Short mmCIF file of N, CA and C in Angstrom, two decimals:
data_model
loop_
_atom_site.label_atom_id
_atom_site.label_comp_id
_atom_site.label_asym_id
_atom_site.label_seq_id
_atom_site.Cartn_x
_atom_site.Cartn_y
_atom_site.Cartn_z
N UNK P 12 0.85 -1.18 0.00
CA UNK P 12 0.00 0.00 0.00
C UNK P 12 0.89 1.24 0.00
N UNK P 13 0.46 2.15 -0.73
CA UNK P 13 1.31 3.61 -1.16
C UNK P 13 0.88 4.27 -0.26
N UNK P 14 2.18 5.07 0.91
CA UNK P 14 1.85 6.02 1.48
C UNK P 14 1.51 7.30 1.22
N UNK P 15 0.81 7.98 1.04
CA UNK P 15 0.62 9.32 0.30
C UNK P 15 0.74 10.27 1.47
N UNK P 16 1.47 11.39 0.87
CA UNK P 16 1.74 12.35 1.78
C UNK P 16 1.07 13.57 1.67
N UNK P 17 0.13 14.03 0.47
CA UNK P 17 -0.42 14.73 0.57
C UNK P 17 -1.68 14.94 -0.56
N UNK P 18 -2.89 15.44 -0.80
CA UNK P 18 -3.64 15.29 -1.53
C UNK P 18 -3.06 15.74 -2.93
N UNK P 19 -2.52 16.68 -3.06
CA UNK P 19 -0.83 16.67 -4.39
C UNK P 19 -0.34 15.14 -5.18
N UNK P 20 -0.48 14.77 -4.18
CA UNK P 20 0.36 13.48 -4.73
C UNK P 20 -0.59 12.34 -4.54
N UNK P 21 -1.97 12.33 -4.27
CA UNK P 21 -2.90 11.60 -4.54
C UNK P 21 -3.55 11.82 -6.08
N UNK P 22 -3.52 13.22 -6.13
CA UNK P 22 -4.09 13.74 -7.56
C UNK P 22 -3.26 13.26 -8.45
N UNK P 23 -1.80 13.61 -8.50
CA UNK P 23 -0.65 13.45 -9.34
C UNK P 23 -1.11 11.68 -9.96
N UNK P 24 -1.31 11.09 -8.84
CA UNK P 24 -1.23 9.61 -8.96
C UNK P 24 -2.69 9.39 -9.78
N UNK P 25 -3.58 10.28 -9.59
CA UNK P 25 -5.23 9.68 -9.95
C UNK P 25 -4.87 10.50 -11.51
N UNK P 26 -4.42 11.42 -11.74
CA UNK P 26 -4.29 12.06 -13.51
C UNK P 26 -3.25 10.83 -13.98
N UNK P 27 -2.25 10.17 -13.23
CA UNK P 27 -1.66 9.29 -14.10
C UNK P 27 -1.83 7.96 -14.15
N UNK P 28 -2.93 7.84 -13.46
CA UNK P 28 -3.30 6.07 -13.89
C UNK P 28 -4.83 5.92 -14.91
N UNK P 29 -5.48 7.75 -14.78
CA UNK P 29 -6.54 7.61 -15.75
C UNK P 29 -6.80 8.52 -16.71
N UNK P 30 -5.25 8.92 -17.10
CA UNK P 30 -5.03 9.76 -17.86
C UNK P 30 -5.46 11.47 -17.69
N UNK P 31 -5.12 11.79 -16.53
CA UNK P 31 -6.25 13.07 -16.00
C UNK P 31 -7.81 13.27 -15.80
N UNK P 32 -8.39 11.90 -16.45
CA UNK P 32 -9.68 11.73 -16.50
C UNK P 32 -10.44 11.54 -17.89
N UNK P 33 -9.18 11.97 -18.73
CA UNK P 33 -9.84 12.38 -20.26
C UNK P 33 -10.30 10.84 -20.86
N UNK P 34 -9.75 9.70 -20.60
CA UNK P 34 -10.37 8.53 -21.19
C UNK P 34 -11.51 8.39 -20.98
N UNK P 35 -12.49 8.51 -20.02
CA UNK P 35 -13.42 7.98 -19.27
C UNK P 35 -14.75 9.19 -19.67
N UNK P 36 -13.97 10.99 -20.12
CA UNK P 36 -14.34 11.83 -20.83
C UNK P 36 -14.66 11.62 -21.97
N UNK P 37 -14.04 10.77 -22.97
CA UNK P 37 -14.01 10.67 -24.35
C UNK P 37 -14.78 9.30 -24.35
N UNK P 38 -14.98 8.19 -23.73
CA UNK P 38 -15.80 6.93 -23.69
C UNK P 38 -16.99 7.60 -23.48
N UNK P 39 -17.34 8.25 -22.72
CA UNK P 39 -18.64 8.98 -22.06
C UNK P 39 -19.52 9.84 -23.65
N UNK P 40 -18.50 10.55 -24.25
CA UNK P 40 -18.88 11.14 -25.01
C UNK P 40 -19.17 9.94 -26.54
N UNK P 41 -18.69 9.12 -26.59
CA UNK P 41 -18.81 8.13 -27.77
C UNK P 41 -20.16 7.19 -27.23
N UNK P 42 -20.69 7.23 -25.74
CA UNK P 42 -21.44 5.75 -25.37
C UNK P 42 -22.59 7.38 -25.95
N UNK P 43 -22.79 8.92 -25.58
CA UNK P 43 -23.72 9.57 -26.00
C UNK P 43 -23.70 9.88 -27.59
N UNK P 44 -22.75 9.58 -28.14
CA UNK P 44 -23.01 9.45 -29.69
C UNK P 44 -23.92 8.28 -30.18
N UNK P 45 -23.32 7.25 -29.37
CA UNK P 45 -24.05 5.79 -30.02
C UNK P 45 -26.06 6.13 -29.17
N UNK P 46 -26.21 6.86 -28.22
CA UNK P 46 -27.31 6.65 -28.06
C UNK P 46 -27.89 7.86 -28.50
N UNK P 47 -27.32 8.77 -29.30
CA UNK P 47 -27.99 9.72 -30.19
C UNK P 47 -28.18 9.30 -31.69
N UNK P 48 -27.46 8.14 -32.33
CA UNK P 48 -27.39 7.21 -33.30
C UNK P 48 -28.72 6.22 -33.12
N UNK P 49 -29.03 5.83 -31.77
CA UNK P 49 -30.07 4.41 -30.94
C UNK P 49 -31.21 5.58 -31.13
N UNK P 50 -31.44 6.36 -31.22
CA UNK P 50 -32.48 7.47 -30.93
C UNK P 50 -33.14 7.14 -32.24
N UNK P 51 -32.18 7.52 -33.15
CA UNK P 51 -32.90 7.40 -34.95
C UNK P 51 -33.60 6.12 -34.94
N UNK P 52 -33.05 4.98 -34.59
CA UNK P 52 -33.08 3.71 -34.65
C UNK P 52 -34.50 3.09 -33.61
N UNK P 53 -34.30 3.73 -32.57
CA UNK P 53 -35.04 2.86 -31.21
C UNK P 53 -35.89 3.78 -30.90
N UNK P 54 -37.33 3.37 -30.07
CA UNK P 54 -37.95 3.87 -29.25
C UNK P 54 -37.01 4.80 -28.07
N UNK P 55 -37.76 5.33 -27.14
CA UNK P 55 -36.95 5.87 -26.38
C UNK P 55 -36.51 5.48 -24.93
N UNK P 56 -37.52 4.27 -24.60
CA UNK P 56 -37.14 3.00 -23.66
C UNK P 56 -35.98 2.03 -23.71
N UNK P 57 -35.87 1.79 -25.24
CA UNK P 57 -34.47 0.93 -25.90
C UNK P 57 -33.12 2.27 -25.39
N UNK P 58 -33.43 3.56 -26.40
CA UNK P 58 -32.28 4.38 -26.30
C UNK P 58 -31.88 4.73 -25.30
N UNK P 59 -32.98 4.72 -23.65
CA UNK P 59 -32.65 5.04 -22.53
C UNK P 59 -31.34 3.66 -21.74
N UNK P 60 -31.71 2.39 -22.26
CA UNK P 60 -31.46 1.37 -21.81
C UNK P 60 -29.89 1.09 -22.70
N UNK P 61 -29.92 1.87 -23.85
CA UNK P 61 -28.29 2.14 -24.55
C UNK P 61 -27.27 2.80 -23.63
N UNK P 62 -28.20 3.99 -23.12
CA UNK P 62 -27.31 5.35 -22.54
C UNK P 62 -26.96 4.32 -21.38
N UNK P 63 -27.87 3.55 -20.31
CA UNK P 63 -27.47 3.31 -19.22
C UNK P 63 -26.28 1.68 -19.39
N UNK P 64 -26.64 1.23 -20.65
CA UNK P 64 -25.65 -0.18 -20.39
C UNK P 64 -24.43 0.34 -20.58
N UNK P 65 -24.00 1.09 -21.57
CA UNK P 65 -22.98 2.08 -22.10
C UNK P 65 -22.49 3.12 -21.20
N UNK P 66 -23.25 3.21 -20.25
CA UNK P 66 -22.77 4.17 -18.76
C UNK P 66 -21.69 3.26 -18.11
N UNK P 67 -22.71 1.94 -17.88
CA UNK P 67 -22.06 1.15 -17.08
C UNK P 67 -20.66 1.11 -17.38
N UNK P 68 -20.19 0.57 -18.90
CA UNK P 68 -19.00 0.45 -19.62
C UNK P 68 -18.28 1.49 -19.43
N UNK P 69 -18.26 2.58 -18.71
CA UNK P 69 -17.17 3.77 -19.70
C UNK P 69 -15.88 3.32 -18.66
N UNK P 70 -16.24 3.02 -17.22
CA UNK P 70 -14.87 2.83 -16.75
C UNK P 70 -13.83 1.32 -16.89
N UNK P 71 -14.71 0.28 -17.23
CA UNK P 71 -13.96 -0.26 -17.47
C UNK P 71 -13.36 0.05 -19.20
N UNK P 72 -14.07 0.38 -19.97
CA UNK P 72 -13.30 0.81 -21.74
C UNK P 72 -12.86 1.81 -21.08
N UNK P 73 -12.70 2.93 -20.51
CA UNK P 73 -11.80 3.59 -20.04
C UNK P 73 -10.28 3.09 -19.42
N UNK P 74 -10.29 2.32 -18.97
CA UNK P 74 -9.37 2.02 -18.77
C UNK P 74 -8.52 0.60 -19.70
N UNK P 75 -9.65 0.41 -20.78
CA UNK P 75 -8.82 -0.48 -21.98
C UNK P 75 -8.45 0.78 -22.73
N UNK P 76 -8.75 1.72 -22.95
CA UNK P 76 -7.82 2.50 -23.54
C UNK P 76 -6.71 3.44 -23.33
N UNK P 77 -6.76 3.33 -22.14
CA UNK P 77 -5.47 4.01 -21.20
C UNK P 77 -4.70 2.60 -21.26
N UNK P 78 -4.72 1.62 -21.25
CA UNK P 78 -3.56 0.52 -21.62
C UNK P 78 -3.24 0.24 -23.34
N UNK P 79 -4.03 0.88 -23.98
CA UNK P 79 -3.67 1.25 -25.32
C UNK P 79 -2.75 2.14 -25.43
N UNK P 80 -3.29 3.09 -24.85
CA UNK P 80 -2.33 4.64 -24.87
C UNK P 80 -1.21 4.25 -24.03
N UNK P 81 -0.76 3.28 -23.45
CA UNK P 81 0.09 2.80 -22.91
C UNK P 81 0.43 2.85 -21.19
N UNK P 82 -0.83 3.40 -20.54
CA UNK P 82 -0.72 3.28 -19.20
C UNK P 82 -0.94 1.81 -18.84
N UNK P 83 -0.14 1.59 -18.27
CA UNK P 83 0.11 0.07 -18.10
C UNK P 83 -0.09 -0.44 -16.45
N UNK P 84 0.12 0.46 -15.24
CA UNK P 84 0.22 0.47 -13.72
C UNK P 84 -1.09 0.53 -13.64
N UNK P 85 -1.34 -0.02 -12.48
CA UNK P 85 -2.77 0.22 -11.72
C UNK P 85 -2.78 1.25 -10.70
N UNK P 86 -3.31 1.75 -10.65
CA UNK P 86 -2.80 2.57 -9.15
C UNK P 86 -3.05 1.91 -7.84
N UNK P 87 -1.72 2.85 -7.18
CA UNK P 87 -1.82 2.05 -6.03
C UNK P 87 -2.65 2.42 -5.03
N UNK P 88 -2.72 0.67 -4.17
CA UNK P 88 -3.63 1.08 -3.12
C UNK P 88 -3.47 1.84 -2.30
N UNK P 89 -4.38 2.51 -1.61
CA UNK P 89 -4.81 3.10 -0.33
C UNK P 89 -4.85 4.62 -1.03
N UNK P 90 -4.97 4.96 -2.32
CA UNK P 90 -5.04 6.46 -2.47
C UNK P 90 -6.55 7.19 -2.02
N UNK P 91 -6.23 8.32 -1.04
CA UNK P 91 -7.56 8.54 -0.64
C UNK P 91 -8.39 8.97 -1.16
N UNK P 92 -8.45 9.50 -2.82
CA UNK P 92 -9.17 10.14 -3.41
C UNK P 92 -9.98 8.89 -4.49
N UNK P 93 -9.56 7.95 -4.18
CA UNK P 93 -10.03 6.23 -5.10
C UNK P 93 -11.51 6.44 -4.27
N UNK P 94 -11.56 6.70 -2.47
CA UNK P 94 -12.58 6.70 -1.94
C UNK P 94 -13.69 7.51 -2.57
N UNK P 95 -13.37 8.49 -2.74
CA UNK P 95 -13.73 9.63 -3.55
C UNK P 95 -14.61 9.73 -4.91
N UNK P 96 -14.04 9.19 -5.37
CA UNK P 96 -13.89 8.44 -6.84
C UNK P 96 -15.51 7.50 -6.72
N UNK P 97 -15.57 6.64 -5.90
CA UNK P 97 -16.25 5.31 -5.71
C UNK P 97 -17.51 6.03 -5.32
N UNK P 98 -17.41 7.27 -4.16
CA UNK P 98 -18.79 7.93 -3.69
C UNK P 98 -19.51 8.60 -4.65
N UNK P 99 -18.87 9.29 -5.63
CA UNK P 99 -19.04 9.81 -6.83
C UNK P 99 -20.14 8.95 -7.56
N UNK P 100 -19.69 8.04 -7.81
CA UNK P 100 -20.19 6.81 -8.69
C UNK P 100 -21.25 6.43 -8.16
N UNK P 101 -21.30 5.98 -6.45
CA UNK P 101 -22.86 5.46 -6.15
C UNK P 101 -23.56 6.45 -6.42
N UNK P 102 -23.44 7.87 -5.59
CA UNK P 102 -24.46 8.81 -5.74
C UNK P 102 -25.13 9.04 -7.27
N UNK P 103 -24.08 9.05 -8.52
CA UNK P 103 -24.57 8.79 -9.45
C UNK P 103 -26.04 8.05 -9.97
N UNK P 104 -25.39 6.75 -9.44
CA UNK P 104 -26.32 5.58 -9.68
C UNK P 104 -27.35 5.82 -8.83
N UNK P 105 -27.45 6.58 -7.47
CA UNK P 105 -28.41 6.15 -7.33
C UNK P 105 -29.55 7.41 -7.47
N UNK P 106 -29.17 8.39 -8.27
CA UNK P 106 -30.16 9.17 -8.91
C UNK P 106 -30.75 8.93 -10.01
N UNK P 107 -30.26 7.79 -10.54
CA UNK P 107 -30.69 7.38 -11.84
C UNK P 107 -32.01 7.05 -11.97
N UNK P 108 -32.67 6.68 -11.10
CA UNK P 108 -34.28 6.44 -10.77
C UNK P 108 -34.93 7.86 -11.21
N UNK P 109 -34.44 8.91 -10.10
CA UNK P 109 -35.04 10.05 -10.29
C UNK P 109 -34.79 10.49 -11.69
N UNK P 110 -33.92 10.18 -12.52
CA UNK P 110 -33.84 10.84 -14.04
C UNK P 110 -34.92 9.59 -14.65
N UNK P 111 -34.93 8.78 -14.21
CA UNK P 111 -36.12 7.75 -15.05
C UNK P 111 -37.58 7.89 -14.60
N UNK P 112 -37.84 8.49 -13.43
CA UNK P 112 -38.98 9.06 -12.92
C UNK P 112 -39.34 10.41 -14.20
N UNK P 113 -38.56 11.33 -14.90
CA UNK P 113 -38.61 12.41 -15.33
C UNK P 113 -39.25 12.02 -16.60
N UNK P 114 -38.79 10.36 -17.01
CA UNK P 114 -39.37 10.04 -18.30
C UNK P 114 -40.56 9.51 -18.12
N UNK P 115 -41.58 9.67 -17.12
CA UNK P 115 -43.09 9.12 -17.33
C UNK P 115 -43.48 10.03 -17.94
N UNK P 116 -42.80 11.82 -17.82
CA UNK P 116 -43.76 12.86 -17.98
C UNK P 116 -43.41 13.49 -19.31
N UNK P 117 -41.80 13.25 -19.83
CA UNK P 117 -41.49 13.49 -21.54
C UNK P 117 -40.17 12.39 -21.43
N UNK P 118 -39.85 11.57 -22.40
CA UNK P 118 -38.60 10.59 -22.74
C UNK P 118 -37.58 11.53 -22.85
N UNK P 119 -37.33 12.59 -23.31
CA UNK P 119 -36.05 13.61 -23.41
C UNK P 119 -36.15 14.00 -22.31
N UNK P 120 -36.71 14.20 -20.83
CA UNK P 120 -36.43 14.80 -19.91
C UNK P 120 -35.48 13.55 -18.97
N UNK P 121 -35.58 12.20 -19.10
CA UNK P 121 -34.73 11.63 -18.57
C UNK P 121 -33.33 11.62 -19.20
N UNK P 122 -32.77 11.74 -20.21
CA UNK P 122 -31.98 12.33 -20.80
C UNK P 122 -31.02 13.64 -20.03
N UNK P 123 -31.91 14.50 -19.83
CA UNK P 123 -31.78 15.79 -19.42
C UNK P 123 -31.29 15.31 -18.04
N UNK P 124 -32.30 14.58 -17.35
CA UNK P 124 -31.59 14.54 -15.67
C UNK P 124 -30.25 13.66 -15.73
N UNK P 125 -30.06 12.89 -16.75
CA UNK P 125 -28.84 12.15 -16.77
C UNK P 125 -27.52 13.32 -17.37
N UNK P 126 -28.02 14.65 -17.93
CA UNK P 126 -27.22 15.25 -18.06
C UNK P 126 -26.82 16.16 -16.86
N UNK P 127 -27.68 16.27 -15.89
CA UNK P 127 -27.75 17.21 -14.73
C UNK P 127 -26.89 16.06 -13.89
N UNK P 128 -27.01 14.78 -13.62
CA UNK P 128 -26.40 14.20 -12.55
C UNK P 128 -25.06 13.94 -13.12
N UNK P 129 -24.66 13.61 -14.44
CA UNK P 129 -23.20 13.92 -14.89
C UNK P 129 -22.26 14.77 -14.76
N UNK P 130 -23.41 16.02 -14.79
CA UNK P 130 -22.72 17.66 -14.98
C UNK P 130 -22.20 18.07 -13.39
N UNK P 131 -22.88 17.64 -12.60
CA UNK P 131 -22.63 17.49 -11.22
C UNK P 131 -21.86 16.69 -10.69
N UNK P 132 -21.26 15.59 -11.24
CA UNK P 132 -20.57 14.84 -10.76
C UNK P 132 -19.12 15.17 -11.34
N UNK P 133 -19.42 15.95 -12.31
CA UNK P 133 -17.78 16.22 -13.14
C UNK P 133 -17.20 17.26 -11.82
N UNK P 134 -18.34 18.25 -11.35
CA UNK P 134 -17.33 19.21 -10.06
C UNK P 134 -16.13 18.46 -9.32
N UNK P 135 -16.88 16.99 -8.79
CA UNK P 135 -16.05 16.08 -7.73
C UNK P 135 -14.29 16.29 -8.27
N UNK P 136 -14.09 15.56 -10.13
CA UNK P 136 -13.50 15.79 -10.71
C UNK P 136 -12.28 16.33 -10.63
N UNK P 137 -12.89 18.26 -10.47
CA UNK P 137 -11.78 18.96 -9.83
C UNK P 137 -10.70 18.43 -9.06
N UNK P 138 -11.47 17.92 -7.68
CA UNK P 138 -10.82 17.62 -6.79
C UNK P 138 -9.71 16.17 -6.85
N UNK P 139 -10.59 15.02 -7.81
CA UNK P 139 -10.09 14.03 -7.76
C UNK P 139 -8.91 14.37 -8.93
N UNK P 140 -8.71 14.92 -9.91
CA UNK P 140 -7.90 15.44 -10.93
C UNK P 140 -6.46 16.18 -10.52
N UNK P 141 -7.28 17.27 -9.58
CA UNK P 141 -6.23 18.74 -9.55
C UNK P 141 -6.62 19.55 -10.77
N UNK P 142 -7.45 19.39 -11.53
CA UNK P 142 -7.85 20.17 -12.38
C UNK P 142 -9.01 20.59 -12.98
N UNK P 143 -8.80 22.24 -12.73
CA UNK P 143 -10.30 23.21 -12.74
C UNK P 143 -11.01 23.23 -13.77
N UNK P 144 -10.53 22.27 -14.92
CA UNK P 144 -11.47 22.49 -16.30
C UNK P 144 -12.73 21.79 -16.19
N UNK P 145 -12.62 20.83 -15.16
CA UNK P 145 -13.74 19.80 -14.62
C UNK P 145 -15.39 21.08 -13.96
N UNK P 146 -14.68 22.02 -13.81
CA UNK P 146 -15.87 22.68 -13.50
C UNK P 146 -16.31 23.33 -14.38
N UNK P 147 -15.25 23.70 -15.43
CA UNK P 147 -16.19 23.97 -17.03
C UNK P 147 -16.95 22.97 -17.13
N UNK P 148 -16.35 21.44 -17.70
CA UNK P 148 -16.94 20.63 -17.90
C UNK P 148 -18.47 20.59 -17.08
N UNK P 149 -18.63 20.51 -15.64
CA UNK P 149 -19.50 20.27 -15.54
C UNK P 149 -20.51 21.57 -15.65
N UNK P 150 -19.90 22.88 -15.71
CA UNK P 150 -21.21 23.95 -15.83
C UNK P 150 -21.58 23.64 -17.24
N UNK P 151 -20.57 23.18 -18.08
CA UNK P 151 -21.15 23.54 -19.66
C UNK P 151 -22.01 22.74 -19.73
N UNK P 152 -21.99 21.29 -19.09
CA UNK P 152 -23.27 20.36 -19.09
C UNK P 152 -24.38 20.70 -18.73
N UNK P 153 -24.43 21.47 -17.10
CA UNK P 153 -25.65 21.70 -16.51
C UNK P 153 -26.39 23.12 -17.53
N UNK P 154 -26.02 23.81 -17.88
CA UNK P 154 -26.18 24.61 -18.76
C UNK P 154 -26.56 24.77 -19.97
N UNK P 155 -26.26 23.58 -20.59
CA UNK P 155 -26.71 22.97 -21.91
C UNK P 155 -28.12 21.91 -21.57
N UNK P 156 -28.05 21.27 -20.45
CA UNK P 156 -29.59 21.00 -20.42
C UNK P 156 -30.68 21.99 -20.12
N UNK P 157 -29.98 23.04 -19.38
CA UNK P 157 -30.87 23.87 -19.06
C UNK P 157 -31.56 24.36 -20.49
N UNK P 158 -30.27 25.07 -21.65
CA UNK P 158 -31.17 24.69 -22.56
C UNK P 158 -31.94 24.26 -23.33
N UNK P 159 -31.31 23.56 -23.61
CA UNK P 159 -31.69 22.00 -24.07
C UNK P 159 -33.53 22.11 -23.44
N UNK P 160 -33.68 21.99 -22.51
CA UNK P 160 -34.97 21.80 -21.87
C UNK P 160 -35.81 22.96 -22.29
N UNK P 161 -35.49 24.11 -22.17
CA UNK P 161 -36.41 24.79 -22.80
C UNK P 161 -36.42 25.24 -23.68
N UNK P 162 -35.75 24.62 -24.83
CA UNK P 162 -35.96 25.16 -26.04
C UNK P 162 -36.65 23.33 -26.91
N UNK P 163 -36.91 22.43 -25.33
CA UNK P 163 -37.84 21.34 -25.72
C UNK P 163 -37.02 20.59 -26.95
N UNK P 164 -35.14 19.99 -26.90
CA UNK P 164 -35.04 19.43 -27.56
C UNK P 164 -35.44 18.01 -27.53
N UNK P 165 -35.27 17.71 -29.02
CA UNK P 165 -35.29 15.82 -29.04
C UNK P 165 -34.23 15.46 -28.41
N UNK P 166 -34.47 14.42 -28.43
CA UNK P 166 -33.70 13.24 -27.54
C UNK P 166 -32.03 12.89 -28.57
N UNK P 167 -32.46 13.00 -29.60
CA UNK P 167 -30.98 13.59 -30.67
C UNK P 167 -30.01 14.33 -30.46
N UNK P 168 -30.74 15.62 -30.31
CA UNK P 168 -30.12 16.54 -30.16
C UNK P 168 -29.61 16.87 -28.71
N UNK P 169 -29.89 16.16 -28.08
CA UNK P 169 -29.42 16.58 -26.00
C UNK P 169 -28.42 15.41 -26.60
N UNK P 170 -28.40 13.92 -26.99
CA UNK P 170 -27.71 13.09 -27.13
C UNK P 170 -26.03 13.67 -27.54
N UNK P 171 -26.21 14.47 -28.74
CA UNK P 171 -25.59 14.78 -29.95
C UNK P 171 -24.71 16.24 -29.03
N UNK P 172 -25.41 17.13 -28.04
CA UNK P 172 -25.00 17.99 -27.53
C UNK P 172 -23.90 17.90 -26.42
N UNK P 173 -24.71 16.70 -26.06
CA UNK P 173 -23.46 16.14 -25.22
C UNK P 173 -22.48 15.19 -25.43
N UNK P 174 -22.29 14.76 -26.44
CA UNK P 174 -21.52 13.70 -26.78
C UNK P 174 -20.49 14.85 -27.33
N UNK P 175 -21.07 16.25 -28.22
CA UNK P 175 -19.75 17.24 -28.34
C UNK P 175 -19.14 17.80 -27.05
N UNK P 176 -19.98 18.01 -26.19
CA UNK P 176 -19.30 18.85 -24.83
C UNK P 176 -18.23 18.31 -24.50
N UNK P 177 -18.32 16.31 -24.15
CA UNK P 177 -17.74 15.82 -23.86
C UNK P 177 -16.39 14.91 -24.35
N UNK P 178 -16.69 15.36 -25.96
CA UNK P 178 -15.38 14.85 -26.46
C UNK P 178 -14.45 16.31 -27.14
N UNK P 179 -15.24 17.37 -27.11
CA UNK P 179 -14.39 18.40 -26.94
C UNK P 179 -13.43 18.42 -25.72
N UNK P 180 -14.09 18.64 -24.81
CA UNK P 180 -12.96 18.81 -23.29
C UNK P 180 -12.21 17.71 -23.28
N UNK P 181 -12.55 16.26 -23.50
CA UNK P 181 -11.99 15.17 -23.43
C UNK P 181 -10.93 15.59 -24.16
N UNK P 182 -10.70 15.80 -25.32
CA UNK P 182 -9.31 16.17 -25.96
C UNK P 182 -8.51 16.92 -25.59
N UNK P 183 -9.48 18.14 -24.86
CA UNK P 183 -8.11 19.16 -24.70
C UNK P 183 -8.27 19.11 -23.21
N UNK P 184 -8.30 17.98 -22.52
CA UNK P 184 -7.88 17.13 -21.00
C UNK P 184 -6.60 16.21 -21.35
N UNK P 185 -7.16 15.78 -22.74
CA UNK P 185 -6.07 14.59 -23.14
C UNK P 185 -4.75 14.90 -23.78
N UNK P 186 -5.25 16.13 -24.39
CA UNK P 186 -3.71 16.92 -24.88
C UNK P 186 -3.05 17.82 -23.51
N UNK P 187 -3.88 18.31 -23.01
CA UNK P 187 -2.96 18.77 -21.52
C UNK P 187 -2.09 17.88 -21.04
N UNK P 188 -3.00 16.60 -20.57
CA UNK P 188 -2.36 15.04 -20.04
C UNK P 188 -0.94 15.29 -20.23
N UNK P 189 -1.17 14.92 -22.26
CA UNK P 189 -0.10 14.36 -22.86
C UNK P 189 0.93 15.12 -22.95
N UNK P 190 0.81 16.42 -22.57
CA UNK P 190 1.89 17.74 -22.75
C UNK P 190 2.49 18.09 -21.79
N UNK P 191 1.82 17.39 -20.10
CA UNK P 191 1.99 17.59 -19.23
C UNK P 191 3.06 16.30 -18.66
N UNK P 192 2.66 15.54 -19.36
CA UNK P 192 3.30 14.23 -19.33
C UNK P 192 4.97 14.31 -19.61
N UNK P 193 4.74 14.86 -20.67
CA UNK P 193 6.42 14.65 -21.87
C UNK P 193 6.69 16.17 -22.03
N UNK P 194 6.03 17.06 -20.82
CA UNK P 194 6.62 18.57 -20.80
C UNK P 194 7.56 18.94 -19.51
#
């Protein structure tokens, strides 16, 4: 078990075993492409049930592609911000009801709360990262449903909106990473 001496060097350790976060950014944004693709294709019960199996996936394909990109270490145990990390994730999950409650009353509004409990969970981010773009990330989300909602988009277009938010920042998380890495 890794002694850590300070939340510095918990972060240091959590940007380099998951690439600053940007893999798990850029999976996130490809599982909302494929269910803005499932939208054309599917009812909106199927496309809801895309977004959430494809949720499930992003951390483990997140982390098959950080062993592509060649991160190869696991991180080590006992980092205190892994705790962090994990609380993030239940609370996630367990709002997911309440964003599926939103779809008795329109199918794009569960959509929308899955963009509100994402956009909220990217703040944590900050902290687990060391880096403040996570609170762009998550205002530009909460902000984009806001519109999104009242300008009453389809389920396409919230799909399609966020799948850019999130593979925009994802890149330029992943080019920081990589510059930060070999700079």
């Amino acid at each position: 078990m890794h002694n850590y001496s300070g939340i510095k060097e918990a972060q240091a350790q959590m940007r380099k075993y998951y690439a600053g976060g940007a893999t798990g950014v850029l999976v996130s944004g490809a599982v909302w492409l494929l269910c803005a693709i499932a939208s054309t294709l599917y009812p909106p019960k199927q496309t809801m049930w895309v977004l959430l199996i494809g949720g499930a996936l992003i951390h483990p394909v997140s982390i098959l592609l950080g062993k592509l990109m060649g991160i190869k270490d696991k991180q080590p145990a006992g980092n205190p911000l892994a705790r962090l990390a994990m609380e993030g994730t239940l609370f996630m999950i367990f709002c997911i009801p309440l964003a599926y409650g939103y779809a008795s009353q329109h199918a794009e509004w569960f959509f929308l709360g899955i963009m509100l409990i994402i956009g909220g969970r990217y703040l944590t981010f900050s902290t687990l990262y060391g880096n403040n773009i996570y609170w762009l990330l998550g205002f530009a989300i909460v902000t984009a449903s806001y519109i999104l909602f009242k300008s009453r988009a389809s389920i396409i277009v919230i799909a399609l909106t966020m799948s850019i938010i999130e593979t925009c920042l994802g890149l330029f998380i992943l080019i920081n990473y990589k510059k930060n890495k070999t700079g």
